[in-house]
Short mmCIF file of C-alpha atoms and ligand atoms in Angstrom, two decimals:
data_model
loop_
_atom_site.label_atom_id
_atom_site.label_comp_id
_atom_site.label_asym_id
_atom_site.label_seq_id
_atom_site.Cartn_x
_atom_site.Cartn_y
_atom_site.Cartn_z
CA MET R 1 14.40 -72.70 -186.80
CA LEU R 2 18.04 -73.68 -186.81
CA TYR R 3 19.72 -71.88 -189.66
CA LYS R 4 22.26 -73.96 -191.51
CA GLU R 5 24.67 -72.24 -193.85
CA PRO R 6 24.92 -74.06 -197.19
CA ALA R 7 28.25 -75.75 -197.89
CA PRO R 8 30.57 -73.41 -199.80
CA ILE R 9 30.78 -74.01 -203.52
CA LYS R 10 34.11 -75.57 -204.42
CA ASP R 11 36.56 -73.08 -205.88
CA ARG R 12 34.20 -70.18 -205.33
CA GLU R 13 35.42 -67.47 -202.99
CA ASN R 14 33.04 -66.55 -200.21
CA PRO R 15 31.60 -63.21 -201.44
CA PHE R 16 31.44 -61.73 -197.93
CA GLU R 17 35.08 -62.60 -197.26
CA SER R 18 36.02 -61.26 -200.69
CA MET R 19 34.31 -57.94 -199.86
CA MET R 20 35.85 -57.85 -196.36
CA SER R 21 39.36 -58.40 -197.75
CA ARG R 22 39.09 -55.19 -199.79
CA PHE R 23 37.43 -53.39 -196.89
CA ASN R 24 40.33 -54.39 -194.63
CA VAL R 25 42.95 -53.05 -197.06
CA ALA R 26 41.09 -49.74 -197.43
CA ALA R 27 40.55 -49.44 -193.65
CA GLU R 28 44.27 -49.97 -193.12
CA VAL R 29 45.29 -47.34 -195.71
CA LEU R 30 42.77 -44.89 -194.28
CA GLY R 31 43.84 -45.58 -190.70
CA LEU R 32 40.22 -46.31 -189.77
CA ASP R 33 39.35 -46.09 -186.11
CA GLU R 34 39.10 -49.55 -184.53
CA GLU R 35 35.68 -48.86 -183.01
CA VAL R 36 34.22 -47.70 -186.34
CA TYR R 37 35.85 -50.68 -188.04
CA ASN R 38 34.10 -53.01 -185.61
CA VAL R 39 30.75 -51.34 -186.24
CA LEU R 40 31.08 -51.50 -190.03
CA LYS R 41 32.43 -55.01 -190.38
CA SER R 42 29.09 -56.61 -189.45
CA PRO R 43 25.58 -55.85 -190.68
CA THR R 44 23.28 -53.82 -188.45
CA ARG R 45 20.51 -56.39 -188.78
CA GLN R 46 20.04 -59.77 -190.45
CA VAL R 47 16.56 -61.25 -190.73
CA ILE R 48 15.78 -64.80 -191.85
CA VAL R 49 12.14 -65.58 -192.57
CA ASN R 50 10.18 -68.73 -193.33
CA ILE R 51 7.55 -68.04 -195.95
CA PRO R 52 4.70 -70.55 -196.42
CA VAL R 53 3.08 -70.29 -199.87
CA THR R 54 0.15 -72.24 -201.32
CA MET R 55 1.38 -73.56 -204.67
CA ASP R 56 -0.83 -74.08 -207.71
CA ASP R 57 -1.23 -77.77 -206.88
CA GLY R 58 -2.81 -76.83 -203.53
CA LYS R 59 0.20 -77.91 -201.44
CA VAL R 60 1.93 -75.49 -199.07
CA ARG R 61 5.65 -75.01 -199.67
CA VAL R 62 7.90 -73.14 -197.26
CA PHE R 63 10.54 -70.82 -198.71
CA GLU R 64 13.46 -69.30 -196.87
CA GLY R 65 14.02 -65.56 -197.28
CA PHE R 66 16.55 -63.02 -196.04
CA ARG R 67 16.83 -59.31 -195.53
CA VAL R 68 20.13 -57.88 -194.40
CA MET R 69 20.60 -54.24 -193.45
CA HIS R 70 24.29 -53.56 -193.45
CA SER R 71 24.07 -49.94 -192.31
CA ASN R 72 21.46 -47.21 -191.94
CA ILE R 73 23.73 -44.48 -190.64
CA LEU R 74 23.61 -42.43 -193.87
CA GLY R 75 19.82 -42.75 -194.23
CA PRO R 76 17.25 -45.48 -194.94
CA SER R 77 18.84 -48.69 -196.14
CA LYS R 78 18.50 -49.49 -199.83
CA GLY R 79 18.99 -52.63 -201.85
CA GLY R 80 17.50 -55.18 -204.19
CA ILE R 81 15.79 -58.51 -203.62
CA ARG R 82 17.25 -61.55 -205.37
CA TYR R 83 15.14 -64.64 -206.24
CA ALA R 84 17.50 -67.54 -206.97
CA PRO R 85 17.83 -71.22 -206.02
CA ASP R 86 21.38 -70.75 -204.74
CA VAL R 87 21.13 -67.40 -202.95
CA PHE R 88 22.66 -67.66 -199.45
CA LEU R 89 23.09 -65.48 -196.40
CA ASP R 90 26.79 -64.63 -196.88
CA GLU R 91 26.06 -63.56 -200.44
CA VAL R 92 23.21 -61.30 -199.25
CA LYS R 93 25.48 -59.90 -196.49
CA ALA R 94 28.18 -59.06 -199.04
CA LEU R 95 25.66 -57.48 -201.40
CA ALA R 96 24.17 -55.43 -198.51
CA ALA R 97 27.61 -54.09 -197.56
CA TRP R 98 28.35 -53.32 -201.22
CA MET R 99 25.18 -51.21 -201.26
CA THR R 100 26.44 -49.16 -198.29
CA TRP R 101 29.73 -48.49 -200.07
CA LYS R 102 28.01 -47.84 -203.40
CA CYS R 103 25.60 -45.25 -201.96
CA ALA R 104 28.48 -43.59 -200.10
CA VAL R 105 30.69 -43.47 -203.23
CA VAL R 106 28.00 -41.64 -205.22
CA ASP R 107 27.14 -39.55 -202.16
CA ILE R 108 23.43 -40.31 -201.89
CA PRO R 109 21.72 -40.40 -198.47
CA TYR R 110 21.16 -44.14 -198.16
CA GLY R 111 22.58 -47.04 -196.23
CA GLY R 112 22.95 -50.52 -197.69
CA ALA R 113 20.65 -53.53 -197.61
CA LYS R 114 19.87 -56.61 -199.68
CA GLY R 115 17.27 -59.35 -199.67
CA GLY R 116 16.83 -62.76 -201.16
CA ILE R 117 14.51 -65.73 -201.35
CA ILE R 118 15.73 -69.25 -202.09
CA CYS R 119 13.45 -70.18 -204.99
CA ASP R 120 13.55 -70.81 -208.72
CA PRO R 121 11.32 -68.10 -210.18
CA TYR R 122 11.68 -69.59 -213.67
CA SER R 123 9.93 -72.79 -212.62
CA MET R 124 7.10 -71.03 -210.76
CA SER R 125 3.84 -69.59 -212.11
CA ALA R 126 3.11 -65.86 -211.92
CA GLY R 127 0.49 -66.59 -209.24
CA GLU R 128 3.00 -68.50 -207.10
CA ILE R 129 5.58 -65.71 -207.41
CA GLU R 130 2.93 -63.14 -206.52
CA ARG R 131 1.88 -65.04 -203.38
CA LEU R 132 5.53 -65.52 -202.42
CA THR R 133 6.30 -61.80 -202.91
CA ARG R 134 3.27 -60.70 -200.90
CA ALA R 135 4.04 -63.15 -198.06
CA TYR R 136 7.70 -62.04 -197.97
CA THR R 137 6.53 -58.40 -197.79
CA ASN R 138 4.18 -59.22 -194.92
CA SER R 139 6.84 -61.03 -192.96
CA LEU R 140 9.10 -57.96 -193.25
CA ILE R 141 6.43 -55.30 -192.90
CA ASP R 142 8.11 -53.68 -189.90
CA ILE R 143 11.47 -53.63 -191.65
CA PHE R 144 10.45 -52.02 -194.96
CA GLY R 145 9.36 -48.39 -195.24
CA PRO R 146 10.21 -45.24 -197.25
CA ASP R 147 12.19 -43.92 -194.27
CA ARG R 148 13.54 -47.27 -193.07
CA ASP R 149 14.41 -49.79 -195.75
CA ILE R 150 13.64 -49.49 -199.46
CA PRO R 151 13.84 -52.62 -201.65
CA ALA R 152 14.41 -52.73 -205.41
CA PRO R 153 14.73 -55.45 -208.07
CA ASP R 154 17.80 -57.67 -208.33
CA MET R 155 18.39 -60.95 -210.16
CA GLY R 156 15.14 -62.85 -210.64
CA THR R 157 12.91 -59.89 -209.76
CA GLY R 158 11.71 -56.85 -211.69
CA PRO R 159 9.05 -54.13 -211.85
CA ARG R 160 6.26 -56.72 -211.52
CA GLU R 161 7.47 -57.94 -208.11
CA MET R 162 8.07 -54.35 -206.95
CA ALA R 163 4.45 -53.47 -207.86
CA TRP R 164 3.19 -56.39 -205.72
CA LEU R 165 5.47 -55.39 -202.86
CA MET R 166 4.30 -51.77 -203.01
CA ASP R 167 0.66 -52.84 -203.15
CA GLU R 168 0.99 -55.23 -200.19
CA TYR R 169 2.85 -52.68 -198.10
CA SER R 170 0.34 -49.93 -199.00
CA LYS R 171 -2.61 -52.13 -197.96
CA THR R 172 -1.21 -52.61 -194.49
CA ARG R 173 -0.58 -48.87 -194.14
CA GLY R 174 -3.99 -47.84 -195.49
CA SER R 175 -2.45 -45.41 -197.98
CA THR R 176 -0.56 -45.65 -201.25
CA GLU R 177 3.15 -45.62 -200.45
CA HIS R 178 5.00 -45.26 -203.77
CA ALA R 179 8.34 -44.55 -202.12
CA VAL R 180 8.60 -47.92 -200.32
CA VAL R 181 10.22 -49.54 -203.37
CA THR R 182 12.10 -48.41 -206.45
CA GLY R 183 12.29 -50.04 -209.86
CA LYS R 184 8.49 -49.94 -210.11
CA PRO R 185 6.58 -49.80 -213.41
CA LEU R 186 6.38 -46.22 -214.72
CA VAL R 187 2.62 -46.10 -214.19
CA LEU R 188 3.11 -46.80 -210.46
CA GLY R 189 5.65 -44.03 -209.96
CA GLY R 190 8.75 -45.57 -211.55
CA SER R 191 11.34 -43.14 -212.90
CA LEU R 192 12.10 -42.49 -216.53
CA GLY R 193 15.63 -43.64 -217.26
CA ARG R 194 15.76 -46.29 -214.47
CA VAL R 195 15.80 -49.25 -216.86
CA GLU R 196 18.96 -48.11 -218.64
CA ALA R 197 20.51 -46.32 -215.61
CA THR R 198 23.04 -48.98 -214.62
CA GLY R 199 24.26 -49.56 -218.18
CA ARG R 200 24.43 -45.79 -218.70
CA GLY R 201 26.55 -45.43 -215.56
CA VAL R 202 28.86 -48.20 -216.83
CA MET R 203 29.28 -46.26 -220.08
CA VAL R 204 29.93 -42.96 -218.22
CA SER R 205 32.56 -44.69 -216.02
CA ALA R 206 34.16 -46.33 -219.06
CA MET R 207 34.39 -42.97 -220.88
CA ALA R 208 35.87 -41.26 -217.79
CA ALA R 209 38.46 -44.03 -217.35
CA MET R 210 39.37 -44.04 -221.06
CA ASP R 211 39.92 -40.32 -220.84
CA LYS R 212 42.36 -40.78 -217.92
CA LEU R 213 44.18 -43.53 -219.82
CA GLY R 214 44.38 -41.43 -222.99
CA MET R 215 42.27 -43.93 -224.94
CA ASP R 216 40.17 -42.69 -227.85
CA PRO R 217 36.73 -44.39 -227.76
CA ASN R 218 36.60 -44.25 -231.56
CA LYS R 219 39.80 -46.31 -231.79
CA SER R 220 38.99 -48.71 -228.93
CA THR R 221 37.47 -52.18 -228.79
CA ALA R 222 35.54 -53.95 -226.06
CA VAL R 223 33.82 -57.17 -225.02
CA VAL R 224 30.77 -57.31 -222.77
CA GLN R 225 29.96 -60.43 -220.75
CA GLY R 226 26.24 -60.70 -219.99
CA PHE R 227 23.60 -59.28 -222.31
CA GLY R 228 20.82 -58.58 -219.83
CA ASN R 229 19.74 -55.22 -218.54
CA VAL R 230 23.21 -53.94 -217.61
CA GLY R 231 25.30 -55.57 -220.37
CA ALA R 232 23.01 -54.77 -223.29
CA TRP R 233 22.57 -51.11 -222.30
CA ALA R 234 26.27 -50.67 -221.55
CA ALA R 235 27.16 -52.21 -224.95
CA LYS R 236 24.62 -50.06 -226.80
CA LEU R 237 25.67 -46.78 -225.15
CA MET R 238 29.40 -47.52 -225.49
CA ALA R 239 28.89 -48.37 -229.18
CA GLU R 240 27.06 -45.04 -229.59
CA ARG R 241 30.20 -43.33 -228.22
CA GLY R 242 32.29 -45.02 -230.91
CA VAL R 243 33.65 -48.09 -229.10
CA LYS R 244 33.71 -51.17 -231.32
CA ILE R 245 32.10 -54.06 -229.42
CA LEU R 246 33.81 -57.17 -230.77
CA GLY R 247 32.28 -59.74 -228.42
CA ILE R 248 29.17 -60.25 -226.28
CA SER R 249 27.83 -63.21 -224.33
CA ASP R 250 24.94 -64.53 -222.29
CA VAL R 251 23.99 -67.91 -220.77
CA SER R 252 23.49 -69.32 -224.27
CA GLY R 253 27.12 -68.68 -225.34
CA ALA R 254 29.60 -66.06 -226.57
CA TYR R 255 29.48 -64.25 -229.91
CA TRP R 256 32.31 -62.53 -231.79
CA ASN R 257 32.56 -60.32 -234.88
CA ASP R 258 35.92 -58.87 -236.02
CA ASN R 259 34.10 -55.92 -237.59
CA GLY R 260 32.14 -55.10 -234.46
CA ILE R 261 28.76 -56.45 -233.41
CA ASP R 262 25.67 -54.52 -234.47
CA ILE R 263 24.40 -54.03 -230.89
CA GLU R 264 21.00 -52.64 -231.89
CA ALA R 265 20.39 -55.75 -234.02
CA ALA R 266 21.58 -58.06 -231.22
CA ILE R 267 19.20 -56.37 -228.74
CA GLU R 268 16.33 -56.67 -231.22
CA PHE R 269 17.15 -60.37 -231.69
CA LYS R 270 17.32 -60.96 -227.94
CA ASN R 271 13.98 -59.20 -227.37
CA GLU R 272 12.34 -61.45 -229.97
CA HIS R 273 13.93 -64.63 -228.55
CA ASN R 274 12.93 -64.74 -224.90
CA GLY R 275 15.80 -62.53 -223.76
CA ARG R 276 18.52 -64.80 -225.20
CA LEU R 277 21.10 -64.49 -227.98
CA GLU R 278 20.88 -68.18 -228.90
CA GLY R 279 20.78 -68.44 -232.70
CA TYR R 280 22.03 -64.87 -233.28
CA LYS R 281 23.55 -64.82 -236.76
CA GLY R 282 25.40 -61.49 -236.73
CA ALA R 283 28.50 -63.01 -235.12
CA GLU R 284 30.53 -66.23 -234.82
CA LEU R 285 30.13 -68.49 -231.81
CA MET R 286 33.19 -68.56 -229.54
CA ASP R 287 34.27 -70.26 -226.32
CA PRO R 288 32.74 -68.14 -223.50
CA ASN R 289 35.94 -68.58 -221.43
CA GLU R 290 37.94 -66.94 -224.22
CA LEU R 291 35.70 -63.88 -224.31
CA LEU R 292 37.15 -62.54 -221.06
CA THR R 293 40.72 -63.00 -222.22
CA ALA R 294 40.23 -61.77 -225.80
CA LYS R 295 42.50 -59.11 -227.28
CA VAL R 296 40.45 -55.94 -226.73
CA ASP R 297 40.99 -52.64 -224.95
CA VAL R 298 38.04 -52.75 -222.56
CA LEU R 299 36.45 -55.68 -220.71
CA VAL R 300 32.98 -55.21 -219.24
CA PRO R 301 31.88 -58.13 -217.03
CA ALA R 302 28.12 -57.55 -216.63
CA ALA R 303 26.74 -60.98 -215.78
CA VAL R 304 27.55 -62.70 -212.48
CA GLU R 305 30.02 -62.82 -209.59
CA ASP R 306 33.50 -64.34 -209.59
CA VAL R 307 34.23 -64.60 -213.31
CA ILE R 308 37.70 -63.03 -213.17
CA THR R 309 39.67 -65.33 -210.90
CA ILE R 310 43.21 -66.63 -210.39
CA HIS R 311 42.35 -69.22 -213.06
CA ASN R 312 42.06 -66.73 -215.93
CA VAL R 313 43.37 -63.35 -214.74
CA ASP R 314 46.90 -63.81 -216.08
CA LYS R 315 45.48 -64.23 -219.60
CA ILE R 316 43.44 -61.02 -219.61
CA GLN R 317 44.63 -58.64 -222.34
CA ALA R 318 42.33 -55.63 -221.80
CA ARG R 319 43.83 -52.39 -220.42
CA LEU R 320 40.64 -51.42 -218.69
CA ILE R 321 38.00 -53.44 -216.82
CA VAL R 322 34.68 -51.76 -216.04
CA GLU R 323 32.66 -53.89 -213.62
CA GLY R 324 28.98 -53.80 -214.57
CA ALA R 325 28.18 -56.85 -212.40
CA ASN R 326 28.51 -56.97 -208.63
CA GLY R 327 31.66 -58.77 -207.53
CA PRO R 328 32.85 -60.12 -210.91
CA THR R 329 36.49 -60.12 -209.77
CA SER R 330 37.57 -62.38 -206.93
CA TYR R 331 39.82 -60.91 -204.26
CA LYS R 332 42.70 -63.23 -205.12
CA ALA R 333 42.75 -61.90 -208.70
CA ASP R 334 43.22 -58.27 -207.57
CA SER R 335 46.99 -58.39 -207.06
CA ILE R 336 47.63 -59.91 -210.50
CA ILE R 337 45.42 -57.27 -212.13
CA ASN R 338 47.43 -54.58 -210.34
CA GLU R 339 50.76 -56.16 -211.34
CA LYS R 340 49.62 -56.17 -214.96
CA GLY R 341 48.78 -52.44 -214.72
CA ILE R 342 45.15 -52.92 -215.72
CA MET R 343 42.82 -50.16 -214.52
CA VAL R 344 39.63 -51.47 -212.90
CA VAL R 345 36.60 -49.27 -212.41
CA PRO R 346 35.17 -51.31 -209.52
CA ASP R 347 31.57 -52.44 -209.19
CA ILE R 348 30.76 -50.08 -206.30
CA LEU R 349 31.52 -47.18 -208.63
CA ALA R 350 30.84 -48.50 -212.15
CA ASN R 351 27.38 -49.94 -211.54
CA SER R 352 26.15 -47.31 -209.08
CA GLY R 353 24.16 -45.51 -211.82
CA GLY R 354 21.28 -47.88 -210.97
CA VAL R 355 20.99 -46.94 -207.34
CA THR R 356 21.49 -43.29 -208.26
CA VAL R 357 18.38 -43.28 -210.45
CA SER R 358 16.56 -45.41 -207.85
CA TYR R 359 17.29 -42.55 -205.47
CA PHE R 360 15.83 -40.14 -208.05
CA GLU R 361 12.72 -42.34 -208.21
CA TRP R 362 12.32 -42.12 -204.43
CA VAL R 363 12.88 -38.33 -204.51
CA GLN R 364 10.25 -37.92 -207.27
CA ASN R 365 7.77 -40.14 -205.35
CA ARG R 366 8.22 -38.04 -202.25
CA MET R 367 7.82 -34.81 -204.22
CA GLY R 368 4.82 -36.19 -206.10
CA PHE R 369 6.42 -34.89 -209.29
CA LYS R 370 7.94 -36.52 -212.37
CA TRP R 371 11.21 -35.44 -213.96
CA THR R 372 11.90 -35.59 -217.69
CA LEU R 373 14.24 -38.26 -219.07
CA GLN R 374 16.74 -35.54 -219.95
CA ARG R 375 16.79 -34.27 -216.34
CA VAL R 376 17.25 -37.80 -214.98
CA ASN R 377 20.12 -38.57 -217.37
CA GLU R 378 21.90 -35.25 -216.90
CA ARG R 379 21.77 -35.48 -213.10
CA ALA R 380 22.83 -39.13 -213.09
CA GLU R 381 25.77 -38.43 -215.42
CA ARG R 382 26.90 -35.54 -213.24
CA ILE R 383 26.76 -37.69 -210.10
CA MET R 384 28.64 -40.55 -211.80
CA ASN R 385 31.34 -38.24 -213.17
CA GLU R 386 31.81 -36.53 -209.80
CA ALA R 387 32.05 -39.93 -208.07
CA PHE R 388 34.61 -41.11 -210.63
CA GLU R 389 36.74 -38.00 -210.03
CA ARG R 390 36.54 -38.44 -206.22
CA VAL R 391 37.70 -42.05 -206.52
CA TYR R 392 40.41 -41.22 -209.05
CA ALA R 393 41.71 -38.43 -206.80
CA ALA R 394 41.81 -40.84 -203.82
CA SER R 395 43.69 -43.41 -205.92
CA GLN R 396 46.32 -40.74 -206.70
CA LYS R 397 46.45 -39.41 -203.15
CA TYR R 398 46.90 -42.80 -201.46
CA ASN R 399 48.68 -44.42 -204.41
CA VAL R 400 46.22 -47.33 -204.48
CA PRO R 401 44.20 -49.01 -207.25
CA MET R 402 40.76 -47.62 -208.08
CA ARG R 403 39.01 -50.43 -206.19
CA ILE R 404 40.70 -49.66 -202.90
CA ALA R 405 40.26 -45.93 -203.58
CA ALA R 406 36.49 -46.44 -203.99
CA TYR R 407 36.35 -48.26 -200.64
CA ILE R 408 38.41 -45.46 -199.06
CA VAL R 409 36.00 -42.78 -200.34
CA ALA R 410 33.00 -44.81 -199.12
CA ILE R 411 34.38 -45.85 -195.73
CA ASP R 412 35.61 -42.33 -195.07
CA LYS R 413 32.13 -40.91 -195.63
CA VAL R 414 30.44 -43.53 -193.43
CA ALA R 415 33.10 -43.18 -190.72
CA MET R 416 32.76 -39.35 -190.70
CA THR R 417 28.99 -39.72 -190.38
CA TYR R 418 29.44 -42.00 -187.36
CA LYS R 419 31.86 -39.53 -185.88
CA TYR R 420 29.49 -36.59 -186.18
CA ARG R 421 26.37 -38.51 -185.16
CA GLY R 422 28.11 -40.24 -182.27
CA GLY R 423 25.80 -42.22 -180.02
CA PHE R 424 27.97 -45.07 -178.90
P1 NAD H 1 19.94 -59.75 -216.08
O1 NAD H 1 19.30 -60.93 -215.46
O2 NAD H 1 19.11 -58.75 -216.82
O3 NAD H 1 21.09 -60.22 -217.10
C1 NAD H 1 22.09 -61.11 -216.77
C2 NAD H 1 22.76 -61.52 -218.07
O4 NAD H 1 23.88 -62.32 -217.79
C3 NAD H 1 21.86 -62.35 -218.98
O5 NAD H 1 22.11 -61.99 -220.33
C4 NAD H 1 22.35 -63.77 -218.72
O6 NAD H 1 22.07 -64.63 -219.82
C5 NAD H 1 23.82 -63.51 -218.56
N1 NAD H 1 24.57 -64.55 -217.87
C6 NAD H 1 24.25 -65.24 -216.75
N2 NAD H 1 25.22 -66.10 -216.44
C7 NAD H 1 26.19 -65.93 -217.37
C8 NAD H 1 27.47 -66.49 -217.58
N3 NAD H 1 27.93 -67.41 -216.78
N4 NAD H 1 28.19 -66.08 -218.66
C9 NAD H 1 27.71 -65.12 -219.49
N5 NAD H 1 26.53 -64.55 -219.33
C10 NAD H 1 25.77 -64.94 -218.29
O7 NAD H 1 20.76 -59.06 -214.89
P2 NAD H 1 21.29 -57.58 -214.82
O8 NAD H 1 20.27 -56.72 -214.15
O9 NAD H 1 21.82 -57.17 -216.15
O10 NAD H 1 22.48 -57.75 -213.76
C11 NAD H 1 23.76 -58.21 -214.15
C12 NAD H 1 24.73 -57.93 -213.01
O11 NAD H 1 24.73 -56.53 -212.73
C13 NAD H 1 24.43 -58.61 -211.68
O12 NAD H 1 25.67 -58.88 -211.04
C14 NAD H 1 23.69 -57.54 -210.89
O13 NAD H 1 23.79 -57.73 -209.50
C15 NAD H 1 24.45 -56.32 -211.36
N6 NAD H 1 23.74 -55.06 -211.19
C16 NAD H 1 22.54 -54.83 -211.79
C17 NAD H 1 21.90 -53.62 -211.61
C18 NAD H 1 20.62 -53.29 -212.30
O14 NAD H 1 20.17 -52.14 -212.17
N7 NAD H 1 20.03 -54.19 -213.07
C19 NAD H 1 22.49 -52.63 -210.79
C20 NAD H 1 23.73 -52.90 -210.20
C21 NAD H 1 24.35 -54.10 -210.41
#
C-alpha cells in the first residue's frame, strides 16, 4: 500500500519537528556525537498496518494502524496506543521519541514506542472496538512482547482495550502473559495507583518546582486545562497540598471561581455526567482561551498538544507551567516563555509518573506479586523527585531552561548506553 501522509493542519506545528527542534538544541549543548545523533534522530522501526474489521452492519472496513519504536537500547520499548480520527504517523513518531526521553529522564529500563489507529472510537460499538483491537494485536504479534515492546493506553483507549490486547496476545502464546501490556484492569494484573499516577507525578513536579521558586503552595493559585485522567487528578492532589485551583476546563468549556473550585465536587459532577463538566454549577463559565492566560501562579495544561503557541504565549501570566499533557507547548513559543522568565516543568518530566507506575505494573507482573498502594506511591514520588533534581541540576550546570535540561539528561543517558553497548 502506498502510504500518504495527511496534509498538515494549518497553523499547527508538526509535532515531530517540534520535538526534534528541542532535541537539536540539547544535542548541541551536550556536544552529542554525530554518529549517536544520527541513530537517535530517527525511529528504530515504523510499522504501518491495514486492519480489516467486520462492522456491526456486516460490512468489512479497513483501518490504518501504526506502531513506532523509537529506541530499544535501554530495554523493551514502551508506549501507549492512541485511537483517534486524526492520529498520523509524524504524531506517533514524536510521541514514540518522547517516550524514549521520558523513560530515560526517570531512569527506568525502557525504550520509547507509540501506536495509533485512525478511527473514531466514540462512534463505534464495543464489539467493533474489540474486533479492531484484537486484529491490531494480531497484525503486530511479532512486535509486541514483555521483553520487546509493551503497549499501554493513550487517548481513546483504556483498561478495556489493554485487557483485549493481553488476551489476544496470550492466546497466540498459549500462556497468560500479563506483562505484555500495562494499564490493565486491576483484576488482570493492573497496578494499584496507576490510574492517578500521571496526575500525582504532575503534583509532585509542581511542588518541587514551587519549592525552587520559593512559592508557598498555600498562597498560590492555579488553573488546569483538561479535566480527564491527568487534569482531574493533578487538580485534586494540588488542591490537597493547599493550592487554590481558580479555573478548570474540558471540551465542554472553561469554569472559573474566584474563591477556588471545589475539585472533589467537580470530579463527582463529571463522573455523574459522562465524564464532562457541562452544566457544572460550582463556577462561572469563561472563555476557554482566557483560561491559559489568566492571572494565576501555576498553569497546568493537561489536555492536548499545541495549546501554548506564539498566538497566546505573550499573554501568559503564570510564573510556572507544569505540562501534564504531551507537547502542549509549541517549539516557537519556547523562546518567549524563556524571555518572560517562566519556569516550565516539561512534559517528559512532569507527566512521567504514568510510565513510572506502568513500569511498576510490569515489575509486579514479572514477580507475580502485588505491591500496596502506599509502596507504589512512595516509590513513584521518590523517582519523580530524583528526576526533578537531576533535571534542575542540569539546567543550572548548562544554564539552560528545564525543558532543554530534561532532554540533556535523557539524551546523555541514551548516548552513554550506546557507547557502552557499542555494536555499530
Ligand atoms: P483524557 O481523555 O482522560 O482527558 C482529556 C481531557 O482534556 C478531557 O477532560 C477533555 O474533555 C479535555 N480536552 C480535550 N480537548 C480539550 C481542549 N481543546 N480544551 C480543554 N480541554 C480539552 O486524557 P488524559 O489521559 O487525561 O491525557 C491528557 C494528556 O496527558 C494527553 O496529552 C496525554 O497524552 C497526556 N498523558 C496522559 C497520561 C496518562 O497516564 N493518562 C500519561 C502521560 C501523558
